Short mmCIF file of C-alpha atoms and ligand atoms in Angstrom, two decimals:
data_model
loop_
_atom_site.label_atom_id
_atom_site.label_comp_id
_atom_site.label_asym_id
_atom_site.label_seq_id
_atom_site.Cartn_x
_atom_site.Cartn_y
_atom_site.Cartn_z
CA MET A 1 25.87 13.89 -2.52
CA ILE A 2 22.95 11.67 -3.11
CA ASP A 3 20.31 14.12 -1.91
CA THR A 4 20.57 17.46 -3.71
CA LEU A 5 17.95 19.61 -5.36
CA GLU A 6 19.34 18.52 -8.69
CA SER A 7 19.28 14.81 -7.86
CA ARG A 8 15.74 15.19 -6.55
CA ALA A 9 14.56 16.86 -9.74
CA GLU A 10 16.16 14.16 -11.83
CA ALA A 11 14.74 11.35 -9.68
CA LEU A 12 11.25 12.84 -9.92
CA ASP A 13 11.51 13.29 -13.64
CA ARG A 14 12.58 9.67 -14.19
CA LEU A 15 9.93 8.41 -11.80
CA LYS A 16 7.31 10.16 -13.94
CA THR A 17 8.63 8.38 -17.02
CA PHE A 18 8.30 5.05 -15.18
CA LEU A 19 4.77 5.89 -13.99
CA ARG A 20 3.59 6.79 -17.50
CA ILE A 21 3.92 3.15 -18.57
CA PRO A 22 0.60 1.34 -17.96
CA SER A 23 2.21 -1.97 -16.96
CA ILE A 24 -0.97 -3.69 -15.78
CA SER A 25 -0.07 -7.34 -15.35
CA THR A 26 -3.57 -8.76 -15.16
CA LEU A 27 -4.66 -7.43 -18.59
CA PRO A 28 -3.14 -9.27 -21.60
CA GLU A 29 -3.45 -6.23 -23.88
CA HIS A 30 -0.80 -4.49 -21.76
CA LYS A 31 1.96 -7.02 -22.53
CA PRO A 32 3.91 -4.42 -24.56
CA ASP A 33 3.78 -2.03 -21.59
CA ILE A 34 5.07 -4.77 -19.31
CA ARG A 35 8.04 -5.05 -21.65
CA ARG A 36 8.58 -1.28 -21.64
CA ALA A 37 8.51 -1.16 -17.85
CA ALA A 38 11.06 -3.99 -17.63
CA ASP A 39 13.25 -2.14 -20.13
CA PHE A 40 12.98 1.04 -18.08
CA VAL A 41 14.23 -0.80 -14.97
CA LEU A 42 17.00 -2.46 -16.97
CA GLY A 43 18.12 0.89 -18.38
CA GLU A 44 18.23 2.50 -14.95
CA LEU A 45 20.30 -0.35 -13.48
CA LEU A 46 22.77 -0.24 -16.37
CA GLU A 47 23.08 3.51 -16.17
CA ALA A 48 23.71 3.30 -12.43
CA GLY A 49 26.69 1.08 -13.17
CA LEU A 50 25.36 -2.39 -12.42
CA THR A 51 25.67 -5.41 -14.62
CA ALA A 52 22.08 -6.16 -15.57
CA ARG A 53 19.95 -8.24 -17.89
CA VAL A 54 16.40 -9.28 -18.50
CA ILE A 55 15.64 -12.89 -17.64
CA GLU A 56 13.08 -14.06 -20.17
CA ASP A 57 10.65 -16.79 -19.35
CA ALA A 58 10.29 -18.04 -22.89
CA GLU A 59 8.51 -21.37 -22.31
CA GLY A 60 6.57 -20.27 -19.25
CA GLY A 61 5.07 -17.17 -20.88
CA GLY A 62 5.79 -15.17 -17.74
CA ASN A 63 6.63 -11.49 -17.62
CA PRO A 64 10.32 -10.61 -17.77
CA LEU A 65 12.37 -10.50 -14.59
CA VAL A 66 15.03 -7.84 -14.38
CA TYR A 67 18.24 -8.92 -12.71
CA GLY A 68 21.19 -6.70 -11.81
CA GLU A 69 24.31 -6.92 -9.69
CA TRP A 70 27.31 -5.00 -8.38
CA LEU A 71 29.71 -7.30 -6.57
CA GLY A 72 32.73 -5.12 -5.97
CA ALA A 73 32.83 -5.38 -2.17
CA PRO A 74 34.41 -8.77 -1.42
CA GLY A 75 34.02 -9.84 2.20
CA LYS A 76 30.99 -7.58 2.68
CA PRO A 77 27.40 -8.81 2.87
CA THR A 78 25.30 -9.16 -0.27
CA VAL A 79 21.89 -7.53 -0.28
CA LEU A 80 19.16 -8.47 -2.75
CA CYS A 81 16.85 -5.57 -3.64
CA TYR A 82 13.39 -6.73 -4.71
CA GLY A 83 10.56 -4.73 -6.25
CA HIS A 84 7.80 -5.05 -8.83
CA TYR A 85 7.22 -2.95 -11.93
CA ASP A 86 3.68 -4.22 -12.59
CA VAL A 87 0.58 -2.44 -11.31
CA GLN A 88 -3.08 -3.07 -10.62
CA PRO A 89 -5.77 -1.97 -13.12
CA PRO A 90 -6.74 1.67 -12.57
CA ASP A 91 -10.52 1.33 -12.64
CA PRO A 92 -12.94 2.86 -11.71
CA LEU A 93 -11.44 5.47 -14.04
CA ASP A 94 -13.98 8.23 -13.48
CA GLU A 95 -12.97 8.50 -9.82
CA TRP A 96 -9.43 9.62 -10.62
CA LYS A 97 -8.83 13.37 -10.28
CA SER A 98 -5.99 13.13 -12.81
CA PRO A 99 -5.49 10.29 -15.32
CA PRO A 100 -3.83 7.25 -13.68
CA PHE A 101 -0.93 7.10 -16.11
CA GLU A 102 -0.29 10.84 -16.33
CA PRO A 103 1.61 11.44 -13.09
CA ASP A 104 0.44 14.65 -11.46
CA VAL A 105 2.23 16.40 -8.61
CA ARG A 106 -0.26 18.12 -6.29
CA GLY A 107 1.23 19.63 -3.18
CA ASP A 108 3.73 17.15 -1.73
CA ASP A 109 2.23 14.11 -3.45
CA ILE A 110 2.58 12.50 -6.84
CA PHE A 111 -0.60 10.85 -8.08
CA ALA A 112 -0.48 7.89 -10.48
CA ARG A 113 -1.18 4.16 -10.51
CA GLY A 114 1.94 2.46 -9.16
CA SER A 115 3.33 5.60 -7.50
CA SER A 116 3.40 3.88 -4.12
CA ASP A 117 2.75 0.24 -5.08
CA ASP A 118 5.35 -0.35 -6.24
CA LYS A 119 7.11 1.61 -8.97
CA GLY A 120 7.87 4.60 -6.76
CA GLN A 121 9.19 2.40 -4.00
CA THR A 122 11.15 0.16 -6.37
CA TYR A 123 12.70 3.31 -7.80
CA ILE A 124 13.78 4.35 -4.27
CA LEU A 125 16.01 1.26 -4.19
CA ILE A 126 17.43 2.00 -7.63
CA ARG A 127 18.14 5.66 -6.84
CA ALA A 128 19.81 4.82 -3.54
CA VAL A 129 22.25 2.46 -5.23
CA ALA A 130 22.74 4.78 -8.21
CA GLY A 131 23.40 7.73 -5.89
CA LEU A 132 25.97 5.85 -3.83
CA LEU A 133 27.78 4.66 -6.93
CA LYS A 134 27.79 8.13 -8.42
CA THR A 135 29.07 9.75 -5.24
CA ASN A 136 31.68 7.18 -4.18
CA GLY A 137 32.36 5.16 -7.30
CA ARG A 138 31.61 2.07 -5.24
CA LEU A 139 29.07 0.53 -2.86
CA PRO A 140 29.60 -0.33 0.81
CA VAL A 141 28.16 -3.83 0.26
CA ASN A 142 27.44 -6.14 -2.65
CA VAL A 143 24.07 -5.50 -4.22
CA LYS A 144 21.77 -7.53 -6.42
CA PHE A 145 18.42 -6.54 -7.92
CA LEU A 146 15.42 -8.69 -8.77
CA VAL A 147 12.48 -6.72 -10.14
CA GLU A 148 9.45 -8.65 -11.33
CA GLY A 149 6.31 -7.97 -13.33
CA GLU A 150 3.71 -10.35 -11.90
CA GLU A 151 3.47 -9.53 -8.23
CA GLU A 152 -0.01 -8.07 -8.56
CA THR A 153 -1.39 -11.23 -10.15
CA GLY A 154 0.31 -13.65 -7.80
CA GLY A 155 2.25 -14.93 -10.83
CA GLU A 156 3.97 -18.22 -10.25
CA HIS A 157 6.90 -17.74 -12.62
CA ILE A 158 9.10 -16.05 -10.10
CA GLU A 159 8.39 -18.88 -7.69
CA ARG A 160 9.67 -21.42 -10.21
CA TYR A 161 12.76 -19.27 -10.77
CA VAL A 162 13.53 -18.77 -7.07
CA ALA A 163 12.84 -22.44 -6.32
CA THR A 164 15.71 -23.50 -8.62
CA ARG A 165 17.98 -21.49 -6.28
CA PRO A 166 19.87 -19.88 -9.15
CA PRO A 167 23.48 -19.04 -8.14
CA GLU A 168 22.93 -15.39 -9.07
CA LEU A 169 20.46 -15.07 -6.19
CA ALA A 170 22.97 -16.10 -3.52
CA CYS A 171 22.86 -13.35 -0.89
CA ASP A 172 22.62 -12.65 2.84
CA ALA A 173 19.35 -10.72 3.05
CA ALA A 174 16.71 -9.06 0.92
CA ILE A 175 15.43 -5.52 1.11
CA ILE A 176 11.92 -4.74 -0.09
CA CYS A 177 10.27 -1.34 -0.26
CA ASP A 178 6.63 -2.29 -0.85
CA THR A 179 4.96 -1.65 2.51
CA GLU A 180 3.67 1.34 4.46
CA MET A 181 4.77 3.55 7.31
CA PHE A 182 2.36 3.28 10.21
CA ALA A 183 1.80 7.04 10.26
CA PRO A 184 3.27 10.06 8.45
CA GLY A 185 6.82 10.72 9.63
CA LEU A 186 6.95 7.52 11.68
CA PRO A 187 9.74 5.24 10.43
CA THR A 188 8.37 1.73 10.19
CA ILE A 189 9.63 -1.74 9.50
CA CYS A 190 7.16 -4.44 8.59
CA VAL A 191 7.97 -7.80 10.16
CA GLY A 192 4.98 -9.88 9.15
CA LEU A 193 2.68 -10.32 6.16
CA ARG A 194 -0.40 -12.37 5.59
CA GLY A 195 -0.46 -15.04 2.92
CA ILE A 196 -3.34 -15.57 0.54
CA VAL A 197 -5.33 -18.10 -1.43
CA TYR A 198 -7.38 -16.56 -4.22
CA GLY A 199 -9.85 -18.35 -6.43
CA GLU A 200 -13.30 -18.63 -7.94
CA LEU A 201 -16.33 -20.25 -6.45
CA CYS A 202 -18.18 -21.66 -9.47
CA VAL A 203 -21.79 -22.65 -8.95
CA GLU A 204 -24.09 -24.32 -11.50
CA GLY A 205 -27.82 -25.01 -11.29
CA ALA A 206 -30.05 -25.80 -14.28
CA ASN A 207 -28.35 -26.17 -17.65
CA HIS A 208 -29.91 -22.96 -18.99
CA ASP A 209 -31.44 -19.76 -17.64
CA LEU A 210 -35.07 -20.11 -16.55
CA HIS A 211 -38.14 -17.85 -16.35
CA SER A 212 -38.28 -16.91 -12.67
CA GLY A 213 -42.09 -16.90 -12.58
CA VAL A 214 -42.60 -20.17 -14.38
CA TYR A 215 -39.83 -22.04 -12.52
CA GLY A 216 -39.38 -20.00 -9.31
CA GLY A 217 -40.21 -22.23 -6.33
CA ALA A 218 -38.82 -25.29 -8.05
CA ALA A 219 -35.54 -24.27 -9.66
CA PRO A 220 -32.17 -23.98 -7.86
CA ASN A 221 -30.66 -20.48 -7.93
CA PRO A 222 -26.84 -20.35 -8.13
CA ILE A 223 -26.58 -16.76 -6.85
CA GLN A 224 -28.69 -17.62 -3.83
CA ALA A 225 -26.45 -20.66 -3.38
CA ILE A 226 -23.34 -18.44 -3.41
CA ALA A 227 -24.92 -16.28 -0.71
CA GLU A 228 -25.69 -19.35 1.39
CA ILE A 229 -22.21 -20.79 0.98
CA LEU A 230 -20.57 -17.48 1.86
CA THR A 231 -22.60 -17.01 5.00
CA ALA A 232 -21.88 -20.59 6.04
CA LEU A 233 -18.13 -19.99 5.61
CA LYS A 234 -18.08 -16.79 7.68
CA ASP A 235 -20.65 -15.84 10.30
CA ARG A 236 -22.19 -12.46 11.09
CA ASP A 237 -19.47 -11.74 13.63
CA GLY A 238 -16.76 -12.23 11.03
CA ARG A 239 -15.66 -15.60 12.39
CA ILE A 240 -14.49 -18.00 9.74
CA ARG A 241 -16.37 -21.29 9.94
CA ILE A 242 -14.03 -23.56 8.04
CA ARG A 243 -13.08 -26.77 9.79
CA GLY A 244 -9.42 -26.85 10.81
CA PHE A 245 -8.71 -23.37 9.46
CA HIS A 246 -7.52 -21.98 12.80
CA ALA A 247 -5.52 -25.00 13.93
CA ARG A 248 -2.07 -23.74 12.97
CA ILE A 249 -2.50 -20.09 13.87
CA VAL A 250 0.22 -18.76 16.16
CA PRO A 251 -1.12 -15.83 18.20
CA PRO A 252 1.20 -12.83 18.63
CA GLY A 253 3.26 -12.82 21.83
CA ALA A 254 2.58 -10.49 24.73
CA GLU A 255 5.44 -8.16 23.85
CA GLU A 256 4.32 -7.70 20.26
CA ARG A 257 0.71 -7.16 21.36
CA GLN A 258 1.81 -4.49 23.82
CA ALA A 259 3.91 -2.75 21.16
CA TRP A 260 0.86 -2.67 18.86
CA ALA A 261 -1.26 -1.19 21.63
CA ARG A 262 1.28 1.66 22.00
CA LEU A 263 1.16 2.67 18.32
CA PRO A 264 -0.20 6.19 17.82
CA PHE A 265 -3.71 5.50 16.57
CA ASN A 266 -7.07 7.19 16.35
CA GLU A 267 -9.79 4.67 15.57
CA GLU A 268 -12.35 7.29 14.62
CA GLU A 269 -9.97 8.90 12.11
CA TYR A 270 -9.05 5.47 10.72
CA THR A 271 -12.69 4.48 10.29
CA ARG A 272 -14.19 7.69 8.94
CA GLY A 273 -11.17 9.48 7.50
CA GLU A 274 -8.96 6.78 6.05
CA MET A 275 -11.57 4.12 5.23
CA GLY A 276 -14.59 6.37 4.76
CA ALA A 277 -16.70 3.79 6.57
CA ARG A 278 -19.37 4.05 9.28
CA GLU A 279 -17.98 1.53 11.71
CA LEU A 280 -15.48 -1.30 11.98
CA THR A 281 -16.51 -4.92 11.74
CA GLY A 282 -14.78 -8.23 12.37
CA GLU A 283 -14.29 -10.67 15.19
CA PRO A 284 -15.59 -9.23 18.44
CA ASP A 285 -13.16 -9.17 21.39
CA MET A 286 -10.19 -9.32 19.03
CA PRO A 287 -8.07 -6.16 19.04
CA LEU A 288 -8.01 -4.34 15.70
CA PHE A 289 -4.34 -4.92 14.84
CA GLU A 290 -4.68 -8.58 15.66
CA ARG A 291 -7.69 -8.76 13.31
CA LEU A 292 -5.70 -7.03 10.58
CA TRP A 293 -2.29 -8.64 10.99
CA ALA A 294 -2.63 -11.90 12.86
CA ARG A 295 -6.03 -13.38 11.93
CA PRO A 296 -7.13 -14.96 8.66
CA THR A 297 -9.87 -13.43 6.53
CA LEU A 298 -12.40 -14.58 3.97
CA GLU A 299 -13.51 -11.91 1.52
CA VAL A 300 -15.70 -11.90 -1.57
CA HIS A 301 -14.41 -9.59 -4.30
CA GLY A 302 -17.09 -9.85 -6.94
CA ILE A 303 -20.06 -11.93 -8.02
CA ARG A 304 -20.84 -12.52 -11.68
CA GLY A 305 -24.06 -14.01 -12.88
CA GLY A 306 -27.67 -13.35 -13.78
CA PHE A 307 -28.89 -10.02 -15.05
CA THR A 308 -27.13 -6.83 -13.94
CA GLY A 309 -28.05 -4.44 -16.75
CA GLU A 310 -30.47 -1.49 -16.61
CA GLY A 311 -34.10 -2.27 -15.87
CA ALA A 312 -35.64 -5.58 -14.90
CA LYS A 313 -35.31 -9.09 -16.25
CA THR A 314 -37.03 -11.95 -14.49
CA VAL A 315 -34.58 -14.77 -14.80
CA ILE A 316 -33.10 -17.54 -12.69
CA PRO A 317 -29.50 -17.79 -13.84
CA ALA A 318 -28.02 -21.16 -14.72
CA ARG A 319 -24.63 -20.36 -13.21
CA ALA A 320 -22.77 -17.82 -11.13
CA VAL A 321 -19.19 -17.21 -10.07
CA ALA A 322 -17.81 -15.46 -6.99
CA LYS A 323 -14.21 -14.30 -6.69
CA LEU A 324 -13.00 -15.14 -3.18
CA SER A 325 -9.83 -14.92 -1.21
CA ALA A 326 -8.67 -15.89 2.21
CA ARG A 327 -5.71 -14.14 3.82
CA LEU A 328 -3.60 -16.53 5.86
CA VAL A 329 -1.42 -16.00 8.90
CA ALA A 330 1.54 -17.94 10.25
CA ASP A 331 1.69 -20.97 10.31
CA GLN A 332 -1.22 -21.63 7.94
CA ARG A 333 -0.25 -23.36 4.69
CA PRO A 334 -1.79 -22.33 1.37
CA GLY A 335 -2.23 -25.91 0.07
CA GLU A 336 -3.92 -27.08 3.24
CA ALA A 337 -6.08 -23.95 3.41
CA VAL A 338 -7.36 -24.57 -0.12
CA GLU A 339 -8.35 -28.12 0.79
CA GLN A 340 -10.13 -26.92 3.92
CA LEU A 341 -11.93 -24.26 1.93
CA GLN A 342 -12.97 -26.77 -0.72
CA GLN A 343 -14.31 -29.15 1.90
CA ALA A 344 -16.23 -26.34 3.59
CA VAL A 345 -17.73 -25.33 0.23
CA ALA A 346 -18.82 -28.91 -0.44
CA ALA A 347 -20.37 -29.17 3.02
CA ALA A 348 -22.23 -25.86 2.62
CA CYS A 349 -23.43 -26.42 -0.93
CA PRO A 350 -27.26 -26.33 -1.01
CA ARG A 351 -29.44 -28.83 -2.89
CA GLY A 352 -29.81 -28.57 -6.65
CA VAL A 353 -26.49 -26.94 -7.51
CA THR A 354 -22.85 -27.92 -7.82
CA ALA A 355 -20.21 -25.71 -6.24
CA GLU A 356 -16.48 -25.80 -6.72
CA PHE A 357 -13.66 -23.57 -5.51
CA ARG A 358 -10.93 -23.25 -8.18
CA LEU A 359 -7.62 -21.81 -7.04
CA ILE A 360 -6.07 -18.96 -9.05
CA HIS A 361 -3.02 -18.23 -6.89
CA GLY A 362 -1.62 -18.72 -3.42
CA ALA A 363 1.18 -17.41 -1.22
CA ALA A 364 2.40 -18.30 2.23
CA PRO A 365 2.27 -15.91 5.19
CA SER A 366 5.59 -14.68 6.55
CA LEU A 367 7.10 -13.54 9.82
CA VAL A 368 10.64 -12.21 10.21
CA ASP A 369 12.68 -12.05 13.40
CA PRO A 370 13.12 -8.35 14.26
CA GLY A 371 16.33 -9.20 16.14
CA ASN A 372 18.46 -10.04 13.09
CA ARG A 373 21.30 -7.68 12.19
CA PHE A 374 19.76 -6.64 8.89
CA ILE A 375 16.55 -5.47 10.52
CA ARG A 376 18.50 -3.71 13.26
CA ALA A 377 20.66 -1.85 10.74
CA ALA A 378 17.56 -0.89 8.75
CA ALA A 379 15.82 0.41 11.87
CA GLY A 380 18.96 2.40 12.73
CA ALA A 381 19.06 3.97 9.27
CA MET A 382 15.35 4.84 9.37
CA THR A 383 15.66 6.38 12.83
CA GLU A 384 18.61 8.52 11.71
CA VAL A 385 16.89 9.77 8.58
CA PHE A 386 13.41 10.36 10.01
CA GLY A 387 14.59 11.53 13.43
CA ARG A 388 12.20 9.25 15.34
CA GLU A 389 12.37 5.80 16.88
CA THR A 390 11.49 3.13 14.30
CA VAL A 391 8.39 1.05 15.00
CA TYR A 392 7.81 -2.56 14.02
CA ILE A 393 4.44 -3.54 12.65
CA ARG A 394 2.95 -6.30 10.57
CA SER A 395 0.75 -5.79 7.56
CA GLY A 396 -2.39 -7.48 6.37
CA GLY A 397 -1.25 -7.44 2.73
CA SER A 398 0.74 -10.12 0.96
CA ILE A 399 4.08 -10.07 -0.84
CA PRO A 400 4.58 -13.62 -2.08
CA ILE A 401 8.33 -13.29 -2.58
CA VAL A 402 8.97 -12.88 1.15
CA GLY A 403 7.85 -16.44 1.89
CA LEU A 404 9.78 -17.72 -1.14
CA PHE A 405 13.01 -16.00 -0.09
CA ASP A 406 12.61 -17.59 3.32
CA SER A 407 11.75 -21.12 2.20
CA HIS A 408 13.97 -21.44 -0.90
CA LEU A 409 16.92 -19.13 -0.17
CA GLY A 410 16.82 -19.14 3.63
CA ILE A 411 17.28 -15.37 3.76
CA PRO A 412 15.46 -12.77 5.86
CA SER A 413 13.65 -9.90 4.16
CA VAL A 414 13.88 -6.36 5.46
CA MET A 415 10.64 -4.57 4.66
CA MET A 416 11.42 -0.89 4.78
CA GLY A 417 8.30 0.78 3.49
CA PHE A 418 7.72 4.40 2.51
CA GLY A 419 4.05 4.30 1.59
CA LEU A 420 1.44 5.99 3.78
CA PRO A 421 -1.89 4.63 5.02
CA ASP A 422 -3.80 7.04 2.74
CA ASP A 423 -1.85 6.21 -0.44
CA ASN A 424 -4.94 4.54 -2.00
CA LEU A 425 -3.20 1.33 -3.04
CA HIS A 426 -5.18 -0.58 -5.68
CA ALA A 427 -7.75 2.26 -5.60
CA PRO A 428 -8.38 5.47 -7.53
CA ASN A 429 -5.99 8.38 -6.83
CA GLU A 430 -3.05 6.29 -5.72
CA LYS A 431 -0.25 8.59 -4.59
CA LEU A 432 3.22 8.68 -3.13
CA HIS A 433 4.27 11.32 -0.62
CA LEU A 434 7.31 12.91 -2.26
CA PRO A 435 9.16 13.71 0.99
CA ASN A 436 9.00 9.94 1.68
CA PHE A 437 10.37 9.25 -1.79
CA TYR A 438 13.41 11.47 -1.22
CA ARG A 439 13.97 10.40 2.39
CA GLY A 440 13.48 6.79 1.37
CA ILE A 441 16.39 7.08 -1.05
CA VAL A 442 18.58 8.49 1.72
CA ALA A 443 17.41 5.87 4.25
CA VAL A 444 18.14 2.94 1.91
CA ALA A 445 21.58 4.37 1.11
CA ARG A 446 22.28 4.82 4.82
CA TYR A 447 21.15 1.25 5.48
CA LEU A 448 23.66 -0.08 2.94
CA GLU A 449 26.38 2.06 4.53
CA LEU A 450 25.60 0.75 8.01
CA LEU A 451 25.71 -2.83 6.70
CA GLY A 452 29.12 -2.18 5.17
CA GLU A 453 30.68 -0.93 8.40
N1 BES B 1 2.53 -3.88 -1.66
C1 BES B 1 1.39 -4.73 -1.65
C2 BES B 1 1.19 -5.47 -0.32
C3 BES B 1 1.17 -4.56 0.86
C4 BES B 1 0.35 -3.46 0.91
C5 BES B 1 1.97 -4.84 1.94
C6 BES B 1 0.35 -2.63 2.01
C7 BES B 1 1.95 -4.03 3.04
C8 BES B 1 1.14 -2.91 3.08
C9 BES B 1 1.51 -5.76 -2.76
O1 BES B 1 1.91 -5.19 -3.98
C10 BES B 1 0.16 -6.35 -3.00
O2 BES B 1 -0.79 -5.64 -3.20
N2 BES B 1 0.09 -7.65 -3.00
C11 BES B 1 -1.09 -8.39 -3.33
C12 BES B 1 -0.60 -9.80 -3.49
C13 BES B 1 -1.48 -10.77 -4.16
C14 BES B 1 -2.05 -10.34 -5.44
C15 BES B 1 -0.73 -12.08 -4.27
C16 BES B 1 -2.11 -8.29 -2.21
O3 BES B 1 -1.75 -8.21 -1.04
O4 BES B 1 -3.30 -8.29 -2.54
MN1 MN B 2 -0.03 -4.23 -4.71
#
């Protein structure tokens, strides 16, 4: 059987090994760890009985892709399992209750960077396939794996690979475990993601720093300029003020809106408990889930410039940089959104400085049709395993591969997520709820069985 005490202990033990590897894709000094994480995935796929290899990106300098396949079910559908072995940086380190790369089981949760996003969930896919092969000596459908190491940096290498439509990626649908359940115990399928454009707003004033007493009143201030540009791009009500930005937005239909309104939800608990905030903000008169899942955003992530050390220094900085991103919703296009953003920046740029938005990465938004047979089978499997009706939600996050699978391979993605809203993704004390880990393995295995019938 694929779910025994022994198999659970082994799965947990191996997961810990995976989580101990600090495979942080955004930091160059972790390149060797990226390699170790790819090798871990490769080893697991081989041991499970798949044919597998690492696809190097020698010229491109990208992180290795791990590819695997088991194609012993002729006439049955082929499912592509996608996950990512890279993680976000763990900082701020002093807020972790246990070190981020020393997985710690406390109660029913395992705490470590990547436990939920996405090593733990990628490992669910691997264990499901491994368990089926071990139990039956075969799989009910054909299975392929594509596990990447640049998801968290919006890396473009996988896009180039998928865009060549390599024959080894031919398949009928993808399954991705990299999203969340709406609430504990509530089986959830995600049918929509936001896209993103991420970049730097670079602002330059004088050609060197200036004494703020001697020159204040005459000199342009790049940090002030960033503040002015930001407030011109988004108003106090959270409305984005970028010309043309909303033109392509497709509002959710009445049925989907009604389904969202029926989700079990306590706004007070969400605000104070989950977010730890005082109150919610954003576009007035727009329901919360529409703001989160079906409206674009503009957020500033950090501002660098001037003096930020201890004590006081009276200086007008010569330059400043703000990290910005906009989340996009269907049918917004990343390329067009960048142009609109750049034009809005130019129009809002105050006198005396230059301002330029430089793109770092982009990904398209995605919507999947919940009526397709793959989603229906997945919902059936989740309902069986969790003993409750599966709900369909969207998510505000981005998973670039979903749009790429759609546009380049023409396949739907089934997003069967086992994270929880309080998993602290990208934050200190990231965790995975272990009952979800074990049930996730069973649910994915059941999904493959249902597809094979
Ligand atoms: N798994 C997340 C996205 C996610 C989180 C989807 C929660 C649904 C619910 C993914 O790993 C992620 O964080 N993606 C980045 C993508 C970006 C860097 C291109 C994101 O959304 O910020
Ligand atoms: Mn992530």
